[in-house]
Tab-separated table of C-alpha atoms and ligand atoms in Angstrom:
chain	number	residue	atom	x	y	z
A	7	MET	CA	-6.869	32.976	5.580
A	8	ARG	CA	-10.238	31.922	6.366
A	9	VAL	CA	-11.514	33.886	9.719
A	10	LEU	CA	-14.858	32.183	10.417
A	11	ILE	CA	-16.971	34.383	13.287
A	12	VAL	CA	-19.970	33.425	14.241
A	13	ASP	CA	-21.852	35.370	17.545
A	14	ASP	CA	-25.747	35.995	17.282
A	15	ASN	CA	-25.891	40.194	17.118
A	16	GLN	CA	-25.854	41.579	13.971
A	17	THR	CA	-23.706	44.921	15.455
A	18	ASN	CA	-20.886	42.961	16.917
A	19	LEU	CA	-21.673	40.676	13.667
A	20	ILE	CA	-20.666	43.648	12.060
A	21	LEU	CA	-17.492	45.180	14.192
A	22	LEU	CA	-15.606	42.353	14.082
A	23	ARG	CA	-16.016	41.665	10.116
A	24	ARG	CA	-14.437	45.519	9.915
A	25	LEU	CA	-11.954	43.840	12.240
A	26	VAL	CA	-10.917	41.351	10.492
A	27	GLU	CA	-10.865	43.187	6.644
A	28	LYS	CA	-8.529	45.249	8.278
A	29	ILE	CA	-6.016	42.776	8.301
A	30	GLU	CA	-3.975	41.825	5.624
A	31	GLY	CA	-4.631	39.375	3.008
A	32	CYS	CA	-8.084	38.050	5.816
A	33	ARG	CA	-11.239	36.274	4.649
A	34	PRO	CA	-14.135	36.909	7.225
A	35	LEU	CA	-17.323	33.960	6.664
A	36	VAL	CA	-20.062	35.548	8.939
A	37	PHE	CA	-22.350	33.522	10.521
A	38	SER	CA	-25.054	34.501	12.738
A	39	ASP	CA	-26.726	31.298	13.133
A	40	PRO	CA	-23.909	28.229	14.765
A	41	LEU	CA	-25.303	25.747	13.050
A	42	GLN	CA	-24.288	27.357	9.501
A	43	ALA	CA	-21.438	28.187	10.402
A	44	LEU	CA	-20.515	24.763	11.504
A	45	MET	CA	-22.620	23.184	8.312
A	46	GLU	CA	-18.907	25.471	6.603
A	47	ALA	CA	-16.568	24.637	8.725
A	48	SER	CA	-17.247	21.126	8.225
A	49	THR	CA	-16.442	20.965	4.728
A	50	SER	CA	-14.142	23.666	3.957
A	51	ASP	CA	-10.621	24.686	5.300
A	52	VAL	CA	-10.523	27.874	8.153
A	53	ASP	CA	-7.847	28.557	9.263
A	54	LEU	CA	-8.854	30.768	12.561
A	55	ALA	CA	-12.740	31.101	14.403
A	56	VAL	CA	-13.809	33.675	16.875
A	57	VAL	CA	-16.975	32.351	18.309
A	58	ASP	CA	-19.402	34.083	20.113
A	59	TYR	CA	-20.261	31.905	23.811
A	60	MET	CA	-23.710	33.107	24.379
A	61	MET	CA	-25.840	31.635	21.516
A	62	PRO	CA	-28.873	30.265	21.052
A	63	GLY	CA	-29.160	26.778	19.979
A	64	VAL	CA	-25.221	25.848	20.559
A	65	ASP	CA	-22.987	27.767	22.249
A	66	GLY	CA	-19.666	28.381	22.791
A	67	LEU	CA	-18.518	25.611	23.784
A	68	SER	CA	-20.764	22.117	21.945
A	69	PHE	CA	-19.255	25.002	18.946
A	70	ILE	CA	-16.023	24.630	19.824
A	71	ARG	CA	-16.506	20.444	20.317
A	72	ARG	CA	-18.573	20.003	17.297
A	73	PHE	CA	-15.855	21.904	15.588
A	74	ARG	CA	-12.506	20.274	16.610
A	75	SER	CA	-14.420	17.305	16.032
A	76	PHE	CA	-14.119	17.275	12.702
A	77	PRO	CA	-11.233	16.220	10.507
A	78	ASN	CA	-10.122	19.243	9.618
A	79	GLY	CA	-10.819	21.148	13.286
A	80	GLU	CA	-8.455	19.417	15.491
A	81	ASP	CA	-5.275	22.434	15.326
A	82	VAL	CA	-7.370	25.513	14.350
A	83	PRO	CA	-6.878	27.905	16.562
A	84	ILE	CA	-10.243	29.663	17.773
A	85	VAL	CA	-10.668	32.531	19.880
A	86	MET	CA	-13.523	32.809	22.176
A	87	ILE	CA	-15.660	35.661	23.607
A	88	THR	CA	-17.075	36.169	26.945
A	89	THR	CA	-19.526	38.978	28.108
A	90	ALA	CA	-16.907	38.374	31.356
A	91	GLU	CA	-14.472	36.755	32.865
A	92	GLU	CA	-15.739	34.257	34.136
A	93	ARG	CA	-13.184	31.316	35.279
A	94	ALA	CA	-15.811	28.351	35.484
A	95	ILE	CA	-16.403	29.451	31.835
A	96	LEU	CA	-12.585	30.187	30.237
A	97	HIS	CA	-11.712	26.387	32.130
A	98	ALA	CA	-14.749	25.085	30.121
A	99	ALA	CA	-14.205	26.567	27.005
A	100	LEU	CA	-9.785	25.093	26.997
A	101	GLU	CA	-11.284	21.957	28.291
A	102	ALA	CA	-14.047	21.574	24.800
A	103	GLY	CA	-10.733	22.898	23.005
A	104	ALA	CA	-10.518	27.055	22.938
A	105	THR	CA	-7.297	28.005	22.190
A	106	ASP	CA	-7.891	32.038	23.538
A	107	PHE	CA	-10.373	34.200	24.415
A	108	LEU	CA	-11.073	37.799	24.480
A	109	THR	CA	-14.028	39.340	26.537
A	110	LYS	CA	-16.706	42.103	25.728
A	111	PRO	CA	-16.835	45.227	24.492
A	112	ILE	CA	-13.260	44.136	22.641
A	113	GLU	CA	-11.067	46.229	21.736
A	114	THR	CA	-9.406	46.588	18.452
A	115	VAL	CA	-5.945	46.793	19.289
A	116	GLU	CA	-6.427	43.916	21.480
A	117	PHE	CA	-7.650	41.454	19.049
A	118	LEU	CA	-6.228	42.847	16.264
A	119	SER	CA	-3.118	41.878	17.929
A	120	ARG	CA	-4.147	38.797	18.907
A	121	VAL	CA	-5.891	37.615	15.294
A	122	LYS	CA	-2.509	38.873	14.086
A	123	ASN	CA	-0.468	36.165	16.114
A	124	LEU	CA	-2.725	33.281	15.722
A	125	LEU	CA	-2.925	33.840	12.236
A	126	ARG	CA	0.884	33.764	12.257
A	127	LEU	CA	0.562	29.996	14.478
A	128	ARG	CA	-1.501	29.094	11.992
A	129	GLU	CA	0.249	29.905	9.133
A	130	ALA	CA	3.798	28.358	9.692
A	131	GLN	CA	1.085	25.351	11.127
A	132	ASN	CA	0.157	25.249	6.646
A	133	ARG	CA	3.452	25.730	5.498
A	134	LEU	CA	4.204	22.507	8.213
A	135	ARG	CA	1.713	20.056	6.731
A	136	ASP	CA	2.740	21.289	3.149
A	137	GLN	CA	6.128	20.684	3.771
A	138	ALA	CA	5.352	17.521	5.523
A	139	ARG	CA	3.124	16.002	2.980
A	140	GLU	CA	5.287	17.023	0.344
A	141	LEU	CA	8.327	15.115	1.689
A	142	ALA	CA	6.146	12.251	2.281
A	143	ALA	CA	4.713	12.629	-1.791
A	144	LYS	CA	9.025	12.301	-2.358
A	145	VAL	CA	9.774	9.599	0.005
A	146	LYS	CA	6.416	7.706	-2.008
A	147	THR	CA	7.771	7.933	-5.558
A	148	ALA	CA	10.804	7.335	-4.004
A	149	THR	CA	9.735	4.251	-3.014
A	150	ARG	CA	8.398	3.560	-5.995
A	151	ALA	CA	11.900	3.912	-8.654
A	152	LEU	CA	13.401	2.152	-5.974
A	153	ALA	CA	10.730	-0.422	-5.855
A	154	ALA	CA	10.728	-0.473	-9.922
A	155	ARG	CA	14.191	-0.879	-10.378
A	156	GLU	CA	14.586	-3.852	-7.762
A	157	GLU	CA	11.487	-5.528	-9.989
A	158	GLU	CA	13.965	-4.784	-13.516
A	159	ILE	CA	17.237	-6.520	-11.573
A	160	ILE	CA	15.217	-9.865	-10.423
A	161	LEU	CA	14.168	-9.604	-13.710
A	162	ARG	CA	17.469	-9.700	-16.226
A	163	LEU	CA	18.154	-12.197	-13.541
A	164	SER	CA	15.478	-14.727	-14.080
A	165	ARG	CA	15.946	-14.076	-17.931
A	166	ALA	CA	19.523	-15.183	-17.440
A	167	ALA	CA	19.465	-17.687	-15.593
A	168	GLU	CA	16.711	-19.021	-17.860
A	169	ARG	CA	18.275	-18.420	-21.333
A	170	ARG	CA	20.836	-21.375	-20.565
A	171	ASP	CA	18.150	-24.161	-21.639
A	172	ASP	CA	14.906	-21.930	-22.307
A	173	GLY	CA	16.392	-19.853	-24.625
A	174	THR	CA	12.541	-16.992	-25.235
A	175	GLY	CA	12.172	-16.378	-21.569
A	176	THR	CA	8.995	-16.839	-22.042
A	177	HIS	CA	8.497	-19.865	-19.051
A	178	ILE	CA	8.949	-16.786	-16.203
A	179	VAL	CA	7.168	-14.611	-17.285
A	180	ARG	CA	4.307	-17.601	-18.051
A	181	MET	CA	5.094	-18.866	-14.468
A	182	ALA	CA	4.314	-15.801	-11.788
A	183	ALA	CA	1.142	-14.837	-14.064
A	184	LEU	CA	-0.080	-18.663	-12.685
A	185	CYS	CA	1.938	-18.532	-9.346
A	186	ARG	CA	-0.289	-15.260	-8.864
A	187	LEU	CA	-3.393	-16.486	-9.856
A	188	ILE	CA	-2.854	-18.879	-7.692
A	189	ALA	CA	-2.078	-16.626	-4.521
A	190	GLU	CA	-5.259	-14.362	-6.147
A	191	GLY	CA	-7.579	-18.017	-5.527
A	192	LEU	CA	-5.789	-18.362	-2.375
A	193	GLY	CA	-7.172	-15.714	-0.923
A	194	LEU	CA	-3.931	-13.931	-0.317
A	195	ASP	CA	-3.553	-9.804	0.486
A	196	GLU	CA	-2.568	-7.317	-2.824
A	197	GLU	CA	0.958	-7.246	-1.445
A	198	THR	CA	1.157	-10.926	-0.358
A	199	VAL	CA	0.127	-11.528	-4.006
A	200	HIS	CA	2.354	-9.040	-5.723
A	201	THR	CA	5.463	-9.943	-3.441
A	202	ILE	CA	4.970	-13.861	-4.835
A	203	SER	CA	5.174	-12.574	-8.178
A	204	LEU	CA	7.056	-11.070	-8.364
A	205	ALA	CA	10.250	-13.133	-6.219
A	206	ALA	CA	9.111	-16.622	-9.106
A	207	PRO	CA	11.243	-15.580	-12.261
A	208	MET	CA	13.760	-16.370	-9.670
A	209	HIS	CA	12.616	-19.464	-8.919
A	210	ASP	CA	15.607	-21.442	-10.935
A	211	VAL	CA	17.939	-19.373	-11.136
A	212	GLY	CA	20.418	-22.097	-8.880
A	213	LYS	CA	20.829	-23.599	-12.772
A	214	ILE	CA	23.532	-21.200	-13.581
A	215	GLY	CA	24.860	-23.869	-10.878
A	216	VAL	CA	25.093	-25.767	-12.629
A	217	PRO	CA	27.155	-27.649	-15.616
A	218	ASP	CA	26.216	-27.424	-19.159
A	219	ALA	CA	26.902	-31.531	-20.178
A	220	ILE	CA	23.303	-32.063	-17.151
A	221	LEU	CA	21.485	-29.206	-18.139
A	222	LEU	CA	21.903	-29.050	-21.866
A	223	LYS	CA	21.439	-32.415	-22.166
A	224	PRO	CA	19.328	-34.423	-24.454
A	225	GLY	CA	17.266	-36.921	-23.164
A	226	GLY	CA	16.978	-38.770	-19.514
A	227	LEU	CA	19.717	-37.688	-16.822
A	228	ASP	CA	21.209	-40.866	-14.585
A	229	SER	CA	21.078	-40.289	-10.907
A	230	GLU	CA	23.819	-39.028	-10.601
A	231	GLU	CA	23.194	-35.983	-13.155
A	232	ARG	CA	20.207	-35.959	-11.222
A	233	GLN	CA	21.504	-35.592	-8.352
A	234	ALA	CA	23.728	-32.885	-9.719
A	235	MET	CA	20.426	-31.151	-11.628
A	236	GLU	CA	18.750	-31.430	-8.379
A	237	LYS	CA	20.925	-29.502	-6.532
A	238	HIS	CA	19.838	-25.610	-8.644
A	239	THR	CA	17.713	-25.817	-5.433
A	240	GLU	CA	20.060	-25.368	-3.422
A	241	TYR	CA	22.095	-22.433	-5.408
A	242	GLY	CA	19.413	-20.643	-6.028
A	243	PHE	CA	18.006	-20.155	-1.495
A	244	GLU	CA	21.815	-19.740	-1.544
A	245	ILE	CA	22.608	-17.066	-4.490
A	246	LEU	CA	19.593	-15.372	-2.899
A	247	ASP	CA	19.712	-16.180	0.751
A	248	GLY	CA	20.657	-13.108	3.031
A	249	SER	CA	18.821	-10.039	1.728
A	250	ASN	CA	17.140	-7.315	3.652
A	251	SER	CA	14.336	-7.107	0.941
A	252	GLU	CA	11.793	-8.700	1.026
A	253	LEU	CA	10.719	-9.889	-1.913
A	254	ILE	CA	14.475	-11.134	-1.892
A	255	ARG	CA	14.069	-13.762	0.714
A	256	LEU	CA	11.027	-14.656	-0.401
A	257	ALA	CA	12.755	-15.018	-4.319
A	258	ALA	CA	15.044	-17.826	-1.525
A	259	GLU	CA	12.744	-19.365	-0.296
A	260	MET	CA	10.435	-20.305	-2.989
A	261	ALA	CA	14.079	-20.970	-5.290
A	262	LEU	CA	14.948	-23.965	-2.433
A	263	SER	CA	11.211	-25.064	-1.869
A	264	HIS	CA	9.626	-25.460	-6.408
A	265	HIS	CA	10.580	-28.524	-6.153
A	266	GLU	CA	9.440	-30.661	-2.304
A	267	ARG	CA	6.237	-32.374	-2.482
A	268	TRP	CA	3.364	-32.259	-0.825
A	269	ASP	CA	3.530	-36.136	0.370
A	270	GLY	CA	7.039	-35.892	1.609
A	271	THR	CA	9.158	-37.250	-1.640
A	272	GLY	CA	9.809	-34.070	-3.255
A	273	TYR	CA	13.703	-32.060	-3.388
A	274	PRO	CA	16.369	-30.858	-1.791
A	275	ARG	CA	14.683	-31.135	1.824
A	276	GLY	CA	12.332	-34.113	1.451
A	277	LEU	CA	9.546	-31.780	3.145
A	278	ALA	CA	5.585	-32.172	3.356
A	279	GLY	CA	2.847	-30.823	3.500
A	280	GLU	CA	2.317	-27.353	5.666
A	281	ASP	CA	6.438	-27.436	5.704
A	282	ILE	CA	6.470	-26.549	2.470
A	283	PRO	CA	7.197	-22.967	2.494
A	284	LEU	CA	3.440	-22.271	0.857
A	285	SER	CA	5.746	-20.159	-1.321
A	286	GLY	CA	7.262	-23.030	-2.880
A	287	ARG	CA	3.303	-25.158	-3.206
A	288	ILE	CA	2.314	-22.521	-4.385
A	289	ALA	CA	5.160	-22.269	-7.912
A	290	ALA	CA	5.688	-25.746	-8.008
A	291	VAL	CA	1.886	-25.750	-9.455
A	292	ALA	CA	2.500	-22.958	-11.317
A	293	ASP	CA	5.830	-24.560	-13.297
A	294	VAL	CA	4.780	-28.145	-13.932
A	295	CYS	CA	1.941	-26.825	-14.761
A	296	ASP	CA	4.362	-24.415	-17.820
A	297	ALA	CA	6.282	-26.946	-17.604
A	298	LEU	CA	3.722	-29.731	-19.520
A	299	ALA	CA	1.682	-26.764	-21.482
A	300	SER	CA	5.740	-25.691	-23.439
A	301	GLU	CA	7.235	-28.108	-25.794
A	302	ARG	CA	10.653	-29.715	-24.549
A	303	PRO	CA	13.874	-31.190	-27.208
A	304	TYR	CA	12.028	-34.376	-25.294
A	305	LYS	CA	7.920	-34.098	-25.121
A	306	PRO	CA	5.763	-32.306	-27.425
A	307	ALA	CA	3.535	-29.189	-25.345
A	308	TRP	CA	0.476	-30.846	-24.045
A	309	PRO	CA	-2.455	-29.575	-24.208
A	310	LEU	CA	-4.750	-28.132	-21.110
A	311	GLU	CA	-7.510	-30.201	-20.700
A	312	ALA	CA	-4.767	-33.448	-20.404
A	313	ILE	CA	-2.707	-30.163	-17.459
A	314	LYS	CA	-5.974	-30.088	-15.966
A	315	ALA	CA	-6.472	-34.318	-14.854
A	316	TYR	CA	-2.616	-34.032	-14.193
A	317	LEU	CA	-3.058	-30.976	-12.310
A	318	ILE	CA	-6.312	-32.436	-10.115
A	319	GLU	CA	-4.599	-35.877	-10.353
A	320	SER	CA	-1.886	-35.233	-8.529
A	321	CYS	CA	-3.720	-33.506	-5.513
A	322	GLY	CA	-3.002	-34.663	-1.832
A	323	SER	CA	0.425	-36.530	-3.693
A	324	GLN	CA	2.757	-34.320	-5.634
A	325	PHE	CA	0.855	-31.199	-4.786
A	326	ASP	CA	-1.546	-29.211	-2.297
A	327	PRO	CA	-4.435	-29.665	-2.585
A	328	ARG	CA	-5.469	-26.433	-2.089
A	329	CYS	CA	-2.765	-24.472	-4.508
A	330	VAL	CA	-4.553	-26.529	-7.502
A	331	GLN	CA	-7.860	-25.135	-6.402
A	332	ALA	CA	-6.920	-21.963	-6.433
A	333	LEU	CA	-5.708	-22.892	-10.031
A	334	LEU	CA	-8.607	-24.689	-11.495
A	335	LYS	CA	-11.016	-21.581	-10.011
A	336	ARG	CA	-8.755	-19.435	-12.228
A	337	TRP	CA	-8.672	-22.442	-15.562
A	338	ASP	CA	-9.959	-19.422	-17.956
A	339	GLU	CA	-7.359	-17.103	-17.442
A	340	VAL	CA	-4.667	-20.073	-17.736
A	341	GLN	CA	-6.475	-20.966	-21.168
A	342	SER	CA	-5.960	-17.479	-21.932
A	343	LEU	CA	-2.635	-16.957	-21.279
A	344	TYR	CA	-1.912	-19.282	-22.848
A	345	ALA	CA	-4.165	-18.663	-26.081
A	346	SER	CA	-2.812	-14.962	-26.419
A	347	GLY	CA	0.410	-15.976	-27.043
A	348	PRO	CA	4.644	-15.905	-26.145
A	349	PRO	CA	4.277	-13.246	-23.032
A	350	PRO	CA	6.150	-9.370	-22.632
A	351	LEU	CA	9.509	-10.117	-20.958
A	352	THR	CA	8.702	-6.286	-20.116
A	353	ALA	CA	6.684	-7.653	-16.637
A	354	ALA	CA	6.548	-10.314	-13.875
A	355	ALA	CA	2.921	-9.338	-13.645
B	22	LIG	FE1	12.975	-25.967	-10.676
B	23	LIG	FE1	10.885	-23.343	-13.514
């Protein structure tokens, strides 16, 4: 263990050094200049400090105060050495953060037993700190593993739902990437951006509840069929609602609101403007953008320029203008998303 010794008197310094060397496993770091000692303590860990009260320049009290202000000096035991037991000085030293005192002349037995006790205390502190760090690292790893598992299950569930009308499953991955671009463009914090892009693949999970005859029907739907199709928003919400997971709750919100329109003519609730949850407004732009860019049995893939024009034209009617602007800001990345071919299905973000 490293013991810092600070005393302007060379004779005392030599004596203290010898005493500390007697303790097994102890290394004395000896300084006659308190400023140099402070420099050492501020840049490296010490386990105990023994400091003289009377020193020119920086006295024992201000040494202790400065030592205690270092991030690694908060709980290091400090022994102050005084010439006499002056109450006022002792009180001031306690207030400054001293742990213990010794009076001159130093008695070997007393010094050794006090220092050994304090080092044992320090050892226990160090052990506790190491255990706490280890535990924190384990919790972090376990939390990450849990989050990764949650993310994987979500992606697989979304793929299962998507498989019924898009065998490739690329829509959900691209849609998640577009949601990320929009959320970033809106200046949302990184954690929210991440959660939105993870929740996005589940937006159409409710299609599981739409009969095949309607979901897979080529050509247009009559009004009854369209109503049945529109139910996928509510089915999705029912599937995902009530979770303890913030991610699944957001996914439920997105599933319910991704077909709402800014002007209030969307479904299922006909919400307008900012009454539509932001996640739903983001998903609406991303979903339509990718649907237009994809080839479907009833339509060819639209060129990106035409999609851009459509998004601009639908600002304030179908879409939240801020979400469209956020995506337009990142249009280069939209182009590379489609230029690079189908995205890998392993990651949602
Ligand atoms: Fe949908
Ligand atoms: Fe979709």
